[in-house]
mmCIF file of N, CA and C in Angstrom:
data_model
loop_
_atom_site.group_PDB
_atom_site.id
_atom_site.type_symbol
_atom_site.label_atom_id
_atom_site.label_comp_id
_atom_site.label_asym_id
_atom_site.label_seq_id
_atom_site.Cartn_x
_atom_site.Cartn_y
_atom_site.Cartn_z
ATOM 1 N N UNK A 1384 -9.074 9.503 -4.852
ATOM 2 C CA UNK A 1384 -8.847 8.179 -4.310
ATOM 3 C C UNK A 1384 -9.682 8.015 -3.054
ATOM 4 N N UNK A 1385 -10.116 6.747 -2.808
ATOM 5 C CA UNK A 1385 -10.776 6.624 -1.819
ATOM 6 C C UNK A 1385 -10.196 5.514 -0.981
ATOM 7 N N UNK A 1386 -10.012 5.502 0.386
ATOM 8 C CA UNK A 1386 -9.573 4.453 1.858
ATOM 9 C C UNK A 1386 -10.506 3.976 2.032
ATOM 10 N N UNK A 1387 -10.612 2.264 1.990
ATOM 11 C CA UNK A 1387 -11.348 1.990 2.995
ATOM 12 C C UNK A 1387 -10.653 0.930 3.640
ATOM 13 N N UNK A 1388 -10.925 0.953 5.217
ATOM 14 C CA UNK A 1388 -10.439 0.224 6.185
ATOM 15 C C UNK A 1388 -11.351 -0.684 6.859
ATOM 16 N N UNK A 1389 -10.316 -2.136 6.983
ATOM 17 C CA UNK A 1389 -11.255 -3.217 7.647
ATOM 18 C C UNK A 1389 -10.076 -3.373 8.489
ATOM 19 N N UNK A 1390 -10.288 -3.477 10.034
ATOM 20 C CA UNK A 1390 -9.850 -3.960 11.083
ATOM 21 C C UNK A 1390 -10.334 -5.060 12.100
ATOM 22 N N UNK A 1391 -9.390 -6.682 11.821
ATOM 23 C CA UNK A 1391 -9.250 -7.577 12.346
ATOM 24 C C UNK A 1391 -8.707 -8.008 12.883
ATOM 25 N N UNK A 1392 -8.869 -7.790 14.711
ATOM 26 C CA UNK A 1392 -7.601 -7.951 15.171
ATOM 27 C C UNK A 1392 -6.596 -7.679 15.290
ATOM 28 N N UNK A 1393 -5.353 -7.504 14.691
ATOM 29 C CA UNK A 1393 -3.955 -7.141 14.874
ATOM 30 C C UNK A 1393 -3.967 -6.982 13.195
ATOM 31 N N UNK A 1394 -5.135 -7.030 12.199
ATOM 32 C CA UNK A 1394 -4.776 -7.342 11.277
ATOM 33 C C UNK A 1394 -5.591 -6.111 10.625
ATOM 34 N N UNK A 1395 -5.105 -5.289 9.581
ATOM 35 C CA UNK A 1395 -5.395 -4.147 8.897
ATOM 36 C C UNK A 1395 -5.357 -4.417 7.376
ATOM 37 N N UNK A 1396 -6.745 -4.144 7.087
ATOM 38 C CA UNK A 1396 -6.546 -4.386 5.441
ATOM 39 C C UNK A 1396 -7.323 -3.113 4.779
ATOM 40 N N UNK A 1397 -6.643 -2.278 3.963
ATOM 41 C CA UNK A 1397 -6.822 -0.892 3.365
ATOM 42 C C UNK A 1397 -6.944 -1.135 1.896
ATOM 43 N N UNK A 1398 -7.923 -0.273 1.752
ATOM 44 C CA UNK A 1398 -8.608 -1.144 0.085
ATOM 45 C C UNK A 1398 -8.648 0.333 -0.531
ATOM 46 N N UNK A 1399 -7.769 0.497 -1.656
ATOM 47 C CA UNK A 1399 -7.648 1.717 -2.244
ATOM 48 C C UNK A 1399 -8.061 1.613 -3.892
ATOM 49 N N UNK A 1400 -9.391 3.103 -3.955
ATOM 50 C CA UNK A 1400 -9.872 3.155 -5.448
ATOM 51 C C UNK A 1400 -9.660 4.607 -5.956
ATOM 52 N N UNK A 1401 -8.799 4.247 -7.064
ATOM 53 C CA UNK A 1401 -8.654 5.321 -8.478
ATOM 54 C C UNK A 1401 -7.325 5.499 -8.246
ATOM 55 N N UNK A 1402 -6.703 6.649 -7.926
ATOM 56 C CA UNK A 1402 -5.265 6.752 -8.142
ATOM 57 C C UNK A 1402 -4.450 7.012 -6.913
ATOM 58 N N UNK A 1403 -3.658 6.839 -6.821
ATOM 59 C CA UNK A 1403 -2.596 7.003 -5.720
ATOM 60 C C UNK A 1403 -1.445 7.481 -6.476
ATOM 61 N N UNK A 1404 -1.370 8.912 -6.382
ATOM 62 C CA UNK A 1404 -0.768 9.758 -7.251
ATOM 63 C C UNK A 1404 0.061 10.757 -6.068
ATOM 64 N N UNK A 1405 0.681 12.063 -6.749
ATOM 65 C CA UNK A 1405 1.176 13.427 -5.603
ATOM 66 C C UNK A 1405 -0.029 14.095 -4.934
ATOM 67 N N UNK A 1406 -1.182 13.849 -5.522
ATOM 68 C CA UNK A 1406 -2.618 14.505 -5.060
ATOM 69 C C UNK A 1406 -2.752 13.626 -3.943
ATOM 70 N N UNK A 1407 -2.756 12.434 -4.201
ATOM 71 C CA UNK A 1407 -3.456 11.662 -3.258
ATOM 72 C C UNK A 1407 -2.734 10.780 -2.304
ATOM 73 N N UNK A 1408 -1.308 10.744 -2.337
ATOM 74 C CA UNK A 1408 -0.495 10.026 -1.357
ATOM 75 C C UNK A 1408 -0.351 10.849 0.119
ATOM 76 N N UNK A 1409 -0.545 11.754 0.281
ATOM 77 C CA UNK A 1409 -0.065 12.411 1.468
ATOM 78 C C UNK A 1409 -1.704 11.716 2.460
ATOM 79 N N UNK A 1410 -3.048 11.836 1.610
ATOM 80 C CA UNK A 1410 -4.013 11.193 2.476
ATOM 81 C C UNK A 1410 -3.400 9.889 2.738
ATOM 82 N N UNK A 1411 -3.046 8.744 1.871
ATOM 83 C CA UNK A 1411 -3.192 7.666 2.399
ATOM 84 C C UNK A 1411 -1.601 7.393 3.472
ATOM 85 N N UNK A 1412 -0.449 8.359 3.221
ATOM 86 C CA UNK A 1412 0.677 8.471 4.231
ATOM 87 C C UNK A 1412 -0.312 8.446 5.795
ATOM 88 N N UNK A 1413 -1.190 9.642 5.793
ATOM 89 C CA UNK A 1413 -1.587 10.212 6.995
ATOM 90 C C UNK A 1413 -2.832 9.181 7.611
ATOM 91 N N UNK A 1414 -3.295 8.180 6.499
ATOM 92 C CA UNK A 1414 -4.216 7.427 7.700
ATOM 93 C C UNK A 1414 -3.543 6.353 7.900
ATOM 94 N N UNK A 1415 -2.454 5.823 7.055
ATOM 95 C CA UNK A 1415 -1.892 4.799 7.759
ATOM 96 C C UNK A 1415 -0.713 5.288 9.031
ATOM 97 N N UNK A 1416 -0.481 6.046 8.888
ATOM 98 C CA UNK A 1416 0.448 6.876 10.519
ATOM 99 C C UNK A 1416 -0.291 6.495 11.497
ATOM 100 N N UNK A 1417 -1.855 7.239 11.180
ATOM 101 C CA UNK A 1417 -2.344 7.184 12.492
ATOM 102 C C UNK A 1417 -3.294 5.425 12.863
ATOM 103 N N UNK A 1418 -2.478 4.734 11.535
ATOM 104 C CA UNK A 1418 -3.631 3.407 11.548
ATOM 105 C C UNK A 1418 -2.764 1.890 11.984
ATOM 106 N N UNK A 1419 -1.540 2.091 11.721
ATOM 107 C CA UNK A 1419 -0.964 1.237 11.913
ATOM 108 C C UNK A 1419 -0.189 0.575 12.840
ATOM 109 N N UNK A 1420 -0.498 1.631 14.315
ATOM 110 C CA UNK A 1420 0.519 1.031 15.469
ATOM 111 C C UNK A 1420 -0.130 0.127 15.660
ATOM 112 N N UNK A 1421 0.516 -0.759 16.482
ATOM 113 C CA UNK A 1421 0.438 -2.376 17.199
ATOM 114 C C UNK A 1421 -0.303 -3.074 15.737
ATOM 115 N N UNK A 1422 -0.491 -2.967 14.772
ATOM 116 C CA UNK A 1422 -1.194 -4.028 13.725
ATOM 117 C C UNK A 1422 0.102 -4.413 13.404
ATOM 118 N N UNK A 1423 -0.267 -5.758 13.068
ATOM 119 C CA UNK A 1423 0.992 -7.145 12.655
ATOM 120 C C UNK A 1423 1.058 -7.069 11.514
ATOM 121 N N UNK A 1424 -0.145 -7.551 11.078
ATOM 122 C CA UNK A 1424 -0.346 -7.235 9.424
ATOM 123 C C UNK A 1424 -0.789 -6.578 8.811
ATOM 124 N N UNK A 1425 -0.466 -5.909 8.041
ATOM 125 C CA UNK A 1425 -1.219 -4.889 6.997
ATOM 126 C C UNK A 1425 -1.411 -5.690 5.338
ATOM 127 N N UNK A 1426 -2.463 -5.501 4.914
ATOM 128 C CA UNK A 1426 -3.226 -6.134 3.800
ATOM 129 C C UNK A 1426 -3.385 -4.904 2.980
ATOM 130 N N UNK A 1427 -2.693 -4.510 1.500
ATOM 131 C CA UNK A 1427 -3.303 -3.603 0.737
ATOM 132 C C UNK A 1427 -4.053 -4.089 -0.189
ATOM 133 N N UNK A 1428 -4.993 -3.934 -0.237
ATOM 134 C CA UNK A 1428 -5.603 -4.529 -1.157
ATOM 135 C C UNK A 1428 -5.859 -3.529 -2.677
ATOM 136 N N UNK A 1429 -5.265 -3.736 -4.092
ATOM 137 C CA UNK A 1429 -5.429 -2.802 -5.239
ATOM 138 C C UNK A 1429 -6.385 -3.068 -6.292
ATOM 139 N N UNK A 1430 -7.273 -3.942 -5.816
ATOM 140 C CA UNK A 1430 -8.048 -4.369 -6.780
ATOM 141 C C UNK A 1430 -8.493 -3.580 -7.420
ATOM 142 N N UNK A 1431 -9.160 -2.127 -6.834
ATOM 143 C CA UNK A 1431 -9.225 -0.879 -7.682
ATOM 144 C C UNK A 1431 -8.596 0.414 -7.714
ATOM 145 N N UNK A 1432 -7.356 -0.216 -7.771
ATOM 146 C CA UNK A 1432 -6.270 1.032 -7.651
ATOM 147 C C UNK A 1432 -5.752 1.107 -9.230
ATOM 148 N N UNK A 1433 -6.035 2.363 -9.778
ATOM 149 C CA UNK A 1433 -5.621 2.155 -11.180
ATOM 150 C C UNK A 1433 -4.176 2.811 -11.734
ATOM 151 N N UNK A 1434 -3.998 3.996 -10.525
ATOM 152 C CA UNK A 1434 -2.448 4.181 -11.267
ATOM 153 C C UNK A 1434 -1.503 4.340 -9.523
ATOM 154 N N UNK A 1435 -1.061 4.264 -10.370
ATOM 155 C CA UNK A 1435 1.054 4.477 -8.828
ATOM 156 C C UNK A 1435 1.738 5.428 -9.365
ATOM 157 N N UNK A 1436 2.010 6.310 -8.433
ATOM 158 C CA UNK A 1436 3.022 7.261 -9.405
ATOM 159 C C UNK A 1436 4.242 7.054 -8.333
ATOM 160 N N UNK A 1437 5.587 7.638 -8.299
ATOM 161 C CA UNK A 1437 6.463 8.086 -7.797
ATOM 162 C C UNK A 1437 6.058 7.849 -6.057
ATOM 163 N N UNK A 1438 5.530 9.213 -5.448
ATOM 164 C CA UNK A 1438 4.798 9.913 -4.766
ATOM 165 C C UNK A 1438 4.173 8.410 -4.115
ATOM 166 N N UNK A 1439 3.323 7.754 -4.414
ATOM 167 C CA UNK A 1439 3.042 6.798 -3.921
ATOM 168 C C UNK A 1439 3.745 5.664 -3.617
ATOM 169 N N UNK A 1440 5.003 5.230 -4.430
ATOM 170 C CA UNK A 1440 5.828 4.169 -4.131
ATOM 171 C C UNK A 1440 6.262 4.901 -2.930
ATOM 172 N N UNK A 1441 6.711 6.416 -2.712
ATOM 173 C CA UNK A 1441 7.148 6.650 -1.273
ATOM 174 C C UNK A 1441 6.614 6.328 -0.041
ATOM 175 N N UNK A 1442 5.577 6.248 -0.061
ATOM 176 C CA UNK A 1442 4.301 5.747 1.022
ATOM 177 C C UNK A 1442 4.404 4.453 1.062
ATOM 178 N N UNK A 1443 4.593 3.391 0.315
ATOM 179 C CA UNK A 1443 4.599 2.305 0.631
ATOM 180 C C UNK A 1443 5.708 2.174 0.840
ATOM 181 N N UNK A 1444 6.870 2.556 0.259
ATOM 182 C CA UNK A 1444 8.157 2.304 1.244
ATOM 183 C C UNK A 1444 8.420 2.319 2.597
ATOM 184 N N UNK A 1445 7.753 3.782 2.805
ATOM 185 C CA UNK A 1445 7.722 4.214 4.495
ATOM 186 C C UNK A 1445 6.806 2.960 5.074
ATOM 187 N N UNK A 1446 5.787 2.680 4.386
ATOM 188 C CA UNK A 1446 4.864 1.437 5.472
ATOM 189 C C UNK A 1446 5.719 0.297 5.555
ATOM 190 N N UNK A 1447 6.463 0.140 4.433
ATOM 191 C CA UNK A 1447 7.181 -1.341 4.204
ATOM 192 C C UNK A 1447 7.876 -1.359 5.531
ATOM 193 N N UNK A 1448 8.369 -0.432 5.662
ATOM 194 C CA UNK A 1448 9.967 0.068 7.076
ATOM 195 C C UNK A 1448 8.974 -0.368 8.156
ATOM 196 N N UNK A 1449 7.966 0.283 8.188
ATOM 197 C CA UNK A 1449 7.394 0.091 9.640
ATOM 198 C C UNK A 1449 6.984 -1.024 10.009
ATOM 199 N N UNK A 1450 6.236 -1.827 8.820
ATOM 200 C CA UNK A 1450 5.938 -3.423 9.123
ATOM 201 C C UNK A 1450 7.024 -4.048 9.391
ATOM 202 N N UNK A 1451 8.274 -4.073 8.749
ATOM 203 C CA UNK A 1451 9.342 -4.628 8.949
ATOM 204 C C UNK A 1451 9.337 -4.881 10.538
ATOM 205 N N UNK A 1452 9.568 -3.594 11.055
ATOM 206 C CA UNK A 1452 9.600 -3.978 12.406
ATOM 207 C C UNK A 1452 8.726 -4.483 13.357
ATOM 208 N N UNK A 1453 7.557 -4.547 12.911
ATOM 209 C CA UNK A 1453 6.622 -4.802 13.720
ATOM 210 C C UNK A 1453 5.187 -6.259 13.048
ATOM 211 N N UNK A 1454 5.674 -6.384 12.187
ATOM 212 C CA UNK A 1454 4.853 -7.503 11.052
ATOM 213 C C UNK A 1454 4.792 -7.901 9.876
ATOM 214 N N UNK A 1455 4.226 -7.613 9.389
ATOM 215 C CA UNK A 1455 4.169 -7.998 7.680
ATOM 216 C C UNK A 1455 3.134 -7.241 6.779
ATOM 217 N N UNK A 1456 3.476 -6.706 5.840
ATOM 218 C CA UNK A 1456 3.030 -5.810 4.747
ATOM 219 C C UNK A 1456 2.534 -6.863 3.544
ATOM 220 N N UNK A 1457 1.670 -7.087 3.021
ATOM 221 C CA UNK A 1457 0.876 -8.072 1.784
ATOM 222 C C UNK A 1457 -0.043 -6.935 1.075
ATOM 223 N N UNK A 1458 0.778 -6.959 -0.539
ATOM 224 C CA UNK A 1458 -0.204 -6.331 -0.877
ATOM 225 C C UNK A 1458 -1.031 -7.302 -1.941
ATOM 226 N N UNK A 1459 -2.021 -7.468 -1.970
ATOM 227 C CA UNK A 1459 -3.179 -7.795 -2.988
ATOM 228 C C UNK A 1459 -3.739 -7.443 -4.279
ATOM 229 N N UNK A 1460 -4.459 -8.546 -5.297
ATOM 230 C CA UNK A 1460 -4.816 -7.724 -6.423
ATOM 231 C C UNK A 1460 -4.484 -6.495 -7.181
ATOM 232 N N UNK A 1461 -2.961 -6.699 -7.450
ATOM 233 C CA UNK A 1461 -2.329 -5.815 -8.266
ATOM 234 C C UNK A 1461 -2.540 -5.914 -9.865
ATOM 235 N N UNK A 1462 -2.766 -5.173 -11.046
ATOM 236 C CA UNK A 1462 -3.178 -5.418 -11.603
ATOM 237 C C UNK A 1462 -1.826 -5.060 -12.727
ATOM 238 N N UNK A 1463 -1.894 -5.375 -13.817
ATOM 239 C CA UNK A 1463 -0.298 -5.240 -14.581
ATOM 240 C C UNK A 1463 0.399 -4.365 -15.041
ATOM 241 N N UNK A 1464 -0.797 -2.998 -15.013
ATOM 242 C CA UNK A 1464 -0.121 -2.000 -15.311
ATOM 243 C C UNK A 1464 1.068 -1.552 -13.845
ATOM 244 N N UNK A 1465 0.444 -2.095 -12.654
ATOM 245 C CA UNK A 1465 0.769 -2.218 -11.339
ATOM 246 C C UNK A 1465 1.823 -2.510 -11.369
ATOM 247 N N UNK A 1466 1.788 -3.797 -11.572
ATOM 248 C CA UNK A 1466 2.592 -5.022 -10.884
ATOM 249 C C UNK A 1466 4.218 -4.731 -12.138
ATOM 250 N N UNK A 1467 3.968 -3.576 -13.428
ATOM 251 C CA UNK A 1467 4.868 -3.604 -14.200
ATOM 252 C C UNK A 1467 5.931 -2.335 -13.695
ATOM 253 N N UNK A 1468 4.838 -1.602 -12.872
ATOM 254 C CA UNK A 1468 5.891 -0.598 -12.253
ATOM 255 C C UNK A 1468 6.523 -1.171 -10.922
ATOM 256 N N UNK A 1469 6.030 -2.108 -10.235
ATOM 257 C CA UNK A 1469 6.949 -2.648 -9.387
ATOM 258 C C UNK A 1469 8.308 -3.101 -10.209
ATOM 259 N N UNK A 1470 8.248 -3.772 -11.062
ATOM 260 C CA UNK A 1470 9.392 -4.713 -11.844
ATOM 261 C C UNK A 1470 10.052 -3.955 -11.924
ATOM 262 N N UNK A 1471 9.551 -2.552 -12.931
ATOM 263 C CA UNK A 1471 10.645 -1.729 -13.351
ATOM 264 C C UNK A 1471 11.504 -1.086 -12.229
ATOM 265 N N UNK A 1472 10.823 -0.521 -10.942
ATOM 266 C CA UNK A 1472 11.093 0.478 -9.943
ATOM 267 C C UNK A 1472 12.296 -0.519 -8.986
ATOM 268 N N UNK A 1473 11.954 -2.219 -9.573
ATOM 269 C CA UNK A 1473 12.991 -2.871 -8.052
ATOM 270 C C UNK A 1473 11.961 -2.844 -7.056
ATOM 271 N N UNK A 1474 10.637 -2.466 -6.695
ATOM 272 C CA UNK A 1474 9.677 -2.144 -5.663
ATOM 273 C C UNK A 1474 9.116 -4.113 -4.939
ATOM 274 N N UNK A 1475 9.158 -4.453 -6.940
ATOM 275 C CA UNK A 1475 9.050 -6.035 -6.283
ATOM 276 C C UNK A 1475 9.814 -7.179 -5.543
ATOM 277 N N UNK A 1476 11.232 -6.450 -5.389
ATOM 278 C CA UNK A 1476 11.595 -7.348 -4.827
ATOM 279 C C UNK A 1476 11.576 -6.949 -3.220
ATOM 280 N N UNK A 1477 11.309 -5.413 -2.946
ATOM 281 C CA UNK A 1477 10.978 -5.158 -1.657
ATOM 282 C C UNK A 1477 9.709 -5.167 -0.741
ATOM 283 N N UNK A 1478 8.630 -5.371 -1.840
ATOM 284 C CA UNK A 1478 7.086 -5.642 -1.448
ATOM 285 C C UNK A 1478 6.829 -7.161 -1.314
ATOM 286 N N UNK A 1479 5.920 -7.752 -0.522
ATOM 287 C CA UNK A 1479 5.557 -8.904 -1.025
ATOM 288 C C UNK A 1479 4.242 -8.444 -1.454
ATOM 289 N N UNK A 1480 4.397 -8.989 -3.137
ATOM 290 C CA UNK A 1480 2.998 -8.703 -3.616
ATOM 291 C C UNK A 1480 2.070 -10.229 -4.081
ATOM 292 N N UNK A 1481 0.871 -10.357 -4.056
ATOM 293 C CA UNK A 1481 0.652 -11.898 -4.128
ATOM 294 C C UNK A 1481 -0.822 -11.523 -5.043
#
């Protein structure tokens, strides 16, 4: 999987390609730790994110908590194999996904 980060302002948008799996969630846990104080918004963008496992819904949970307190979490271009494990997991009604 690969991060890439655009920073605007108070505003953080992280653009993730190939999988976000048990291999690869602990990288993207550890750059958003060190990426997300004082940002309002965070933008995920999945346009080329092709799978979610488990392991990764944990990571976005933990980000969800932290925006909560401090802004807003949007994730982007989810695609249906995506957007079908939100449905199933309950994840969609705790994400805003658009």
């Amino acid at each position: 999987m690969t991060i890439e980060k655009t920073l605007n302002g108070s505003e953080l948008t992280v653009c993730l390609t190939g999988r976000l799996d048990t291999t690869t969630a602990p990288q993207l846990e550890a750059e958003l730790k060190h990426s997300i104080s004082g940002i309002e918004k965070l933008v995920l963008d999945f346009k080329a994110l092709e799978y979610l496992s488990s392991a990764g819904l944990r990571v976005l949970l933990a980000a969800q908590k932290v925006m909560n307190k401090q802004g807003e979490m949007v994730i982007h271009n989810v695609n249906d194999t995506i957007a079908e494990i939100f449905e199933v997991t309950g994840f969609s009604e705790i994400l805003t996904v658009k």
